[in-house]
mmCIF file of C-alpha atoms in Angstrom:
data_model
loop_
_atom_site.group_PDB
_atom_site.id
_atom_site.type_symbol
_atom_site.label_atom_id
_atom_site.label_comp_id
_atom_site.label_asym_id
_atom_site.label_seq_id
_atom_site.Cartn_x
_atom_site.Cartn_y
_atom_site.Cartn_z
ATOM 1 C CA UNK F 4 71.012 139.767 81.969
ATOM 2 C CA UNK F 5 67.655 141.354 81.616
ATOM 3 C CA UNK F 6 66.884 140.123 78.046
ATOM 4 C CA UNK F 7 63.994 138.534 77.152
ATOM 5 C CA UNK F 8 64.056 134.619 75.857
ATOM 6 C CA UNK F 9 62.765 133.002 72.982
ATOM 7 C CA UNK F 10 61.326 129.941 73.476
ATOM 8 C CA UNK F 11 62.798 127.536 70.855
ATOM 9 C CA UNK F 12 63.997 123.990 70.480
ATOM 10 C CA UNK F 13 66.927 125.058 73.068
ATOM 11 C CA UNK F 14 64.899 127.181 75.477
ATOM 12 C CA UNK F 15 61.813 125.300 76.621
ATOM 13 C CA UNK F 16 59.479 126.314 79.270
ATOM 14 C CA UNK F 17 57.501 123.594 80.819
ATOM 15 C CA UNK F 18 54.365 123.618 83.374
ATOM 16 C CA UNK F 19 52.842 120.830 85.169
ATOM 17 C CA UNK F 20 50.655 121.907 88.013
ATOM 18 C CA UNK F 21 52.186 124.941 89.974
ATOM 19 C CA UNK F 22 55.316 123.753 88.922
ATOM 20 C CA UNK F 23 57.198 125.999 86.142
ATOM 21 C CA UNK F 24 60.669 124.635 84.738
ATOM 22 C CA UNK F 25 62.904 126.484 81.827
ATOM 23 C CA UNK F 26 64.985 123.535 80.338
ATOM 24 C CA UNK F 27 67.942 125.044 78.373
ATOM 25 C CA UNK F 28 69.740 122.480 76.015
ATOM 26 C CA UNK F 29 72.943 122.035 74.555
ATOM 27 C CA UNK F 30 74.463 124.721 77.548
ATOM 28 C CA UNK F 31 76.673 127.571 76.090
ATOM 29 C CA UNK F 32 78.904 129.153 78.154
ATOM 30 C CA UNK F 33 77.364 132.556 77.389
ATOM 31 C CA UNK F 34 74.363 131.130 78.863
ATOM 32 C CA UNK F 35 75.771 132.399 82.060
ATOM 33 C CA UNK F 36 73.769 134.662 83.644
ATOM 34 C CA UNK F 37 71.053 136.033 86.203
ATOM 35 C CA UNK F 38 67.840 134.077 85.165
ATOM 36 C CA UNK F 39 64.374 135.711 86.705
ATOM 37 C CA UNK F 40 60.962 133.903 86.652
ATOM 38 C CA UNK F 41 58.025 136.845 87.015
ATOM 39 C CA UNK F 42 54.473 136.129 88.033
ATOM 40 C CA UNK F 43 52.036 139.086 88.917
ATOM 41 C CA UNK F 44 54.447 141.134 89.314
ATOM 42 C CA UNK F 45 56.535 139.276 91.595
ATOM 43 C CA UNK F 46 60.220 137.901 90.528
ATOM 44 C CA UNK F 47 62.140 134.428 91.386
ATOM 45 C CA UNK F 48 65.688 134.985 90.578
ATOM 46 C CA UNK F 49 68.740 132.555 89.849
ATOM 47 C CA UNK F 50 72.359 132.469 88.354
ATOM 48 C CA UNK F 51 73.197 130.113 86.066
ATOM 49 C CA UNK F 52 76.577 128.985 85.577
ATOM 50 C CA UNK F 53 77.971 126.833 82.988
ATOM 51 C CA UNK F 54 81.393 125.638 83.194
ATOM 52 C CA UNK F 55 83.776 124.872 80.518
ATOM 53 C CA UNK F 56 83.265 120.983 79.344
ATOM 54 C CA UNK F 57 86.548 118.968 80.151
ATOM 55 C CA UNK F 58 87.382 116.260 77.562
ATOM 56 C CA UNK F 59 87.288 113.115 78.709
ATOM 57 C CA UNK F 60 88.404 109.232 78.034
ATOM 58 C CA UNK F 61 85.192 107.654 77.114
ATOM 59 C CA UNK F 62 86.929 104.629 75.574
ATOM 60 C CA UNK F 63 90.536 103.319 76.501
ATOM 61 C CA UNK F 64 93.091 102.018 73.916
ATOM 62 C CA UNK F 65 93.376 98.302 74.289
ATOM 63 C CA UNK F 66 96.910 96.806 74.066
ATOM 64 C CA UNK F 67 97.455 95.768 70.539
ATOM 65 C CA UNK F 68 99.900 92.895 69.314
ATOM 66 C CA UNK F 69 101.136 92.904 65.689
ATOM 67 C CA UNK F 70 103.214 91.208 63.295
ATOM 68 C CA UNK F 71 106.821 92.476 62.301
ATOM 69 C CA UNK F 72 106.164 94.605 58.686
ATOM 70 C CA UNK F 73 102.302 94.294 59.767
ATOM 71 C CA UNK F 74 99.812 97.433 60.813
ATOM 72 C CA UNK F 75 98.607 98.166 64.315
ATOM 73 C CA UNK F 76 95.569 99.607 64.749
ATOM 74 C CA UNK F 77 95.338 101.822 68.473
ATOM 75 C CA UNK F 78 92.001 103.816 69.285
ATOM 76 C CA UNK F 79 90.498 105.589 71.766
ATOM 77 C CA UNK F 80 87.339 107.870 72.033
ATOM 78 C CA UNK F 81 86.820 111.472 73.565
ATOM 79 C CA UNK F 82 83.570 113.251 75.223
ATOM 80 C CA UNK F 83 84.038 116.059 72.948
ATOM 81 C CA UNK F 84 84.211 116.342 69.292
ATOM 82 C CA UNK F 85 86.282 119.765 69.658
ATOM 83 C CA UNK F 86 88.600 117.902 72.093
ATOM 84 C CA UNK F 87 91.816 117.411 70.527
ATOM 85 C CA UNK F 88 93.992 114.356 70.735
ATOM 86 C CA UNK F 89 98.032 114.228 70.881
ATOM 87 C CA UNK F 90 99.285 110.317 69.966
ATOM 88 C CA UNK F 91 102.635 110.020 71.713
ATOM 89 C CA UNK F 92 105.309 107.062 71.362
ATOM 90 C CA UNK F 93 107.950 106.674 74.515
ATOM 91 C CA UNK F 94 106.397 110.005 75.550
ATOM 92 C CA UNK F 95 107.404 112.084 72.573
ATOM 93 C CA UNK F 96 104.560 113.612 70.156
ATOM 94 C CA UNK F 97 104.457 112.208 66.589
ATOM 95 C CA UNK F 98 104.372 114.590 64.004
ATOM 96 C CA UNK F 99 102.646 114.351 60.823
#
């Protein structure tokens, strides 16, 4: 709030005719603030609320059949690199 924004690859100001746009890439929680545009002494204000990203499974596991004494590989993907995955078997956490 009331801090100037330095334009960069993450903060971009774009003008197309009369339309002025501020683009904030890779929003972070600390970007939540009141944003103001000023033109010739007039102001337009809006609040920006950045919500914490929720982990989602982007690739579901598939059934696997393995031979006794063989190896089985189960794989899944999640939407956040920082998300933690906990593996369980029959509802019990597999300890490392």
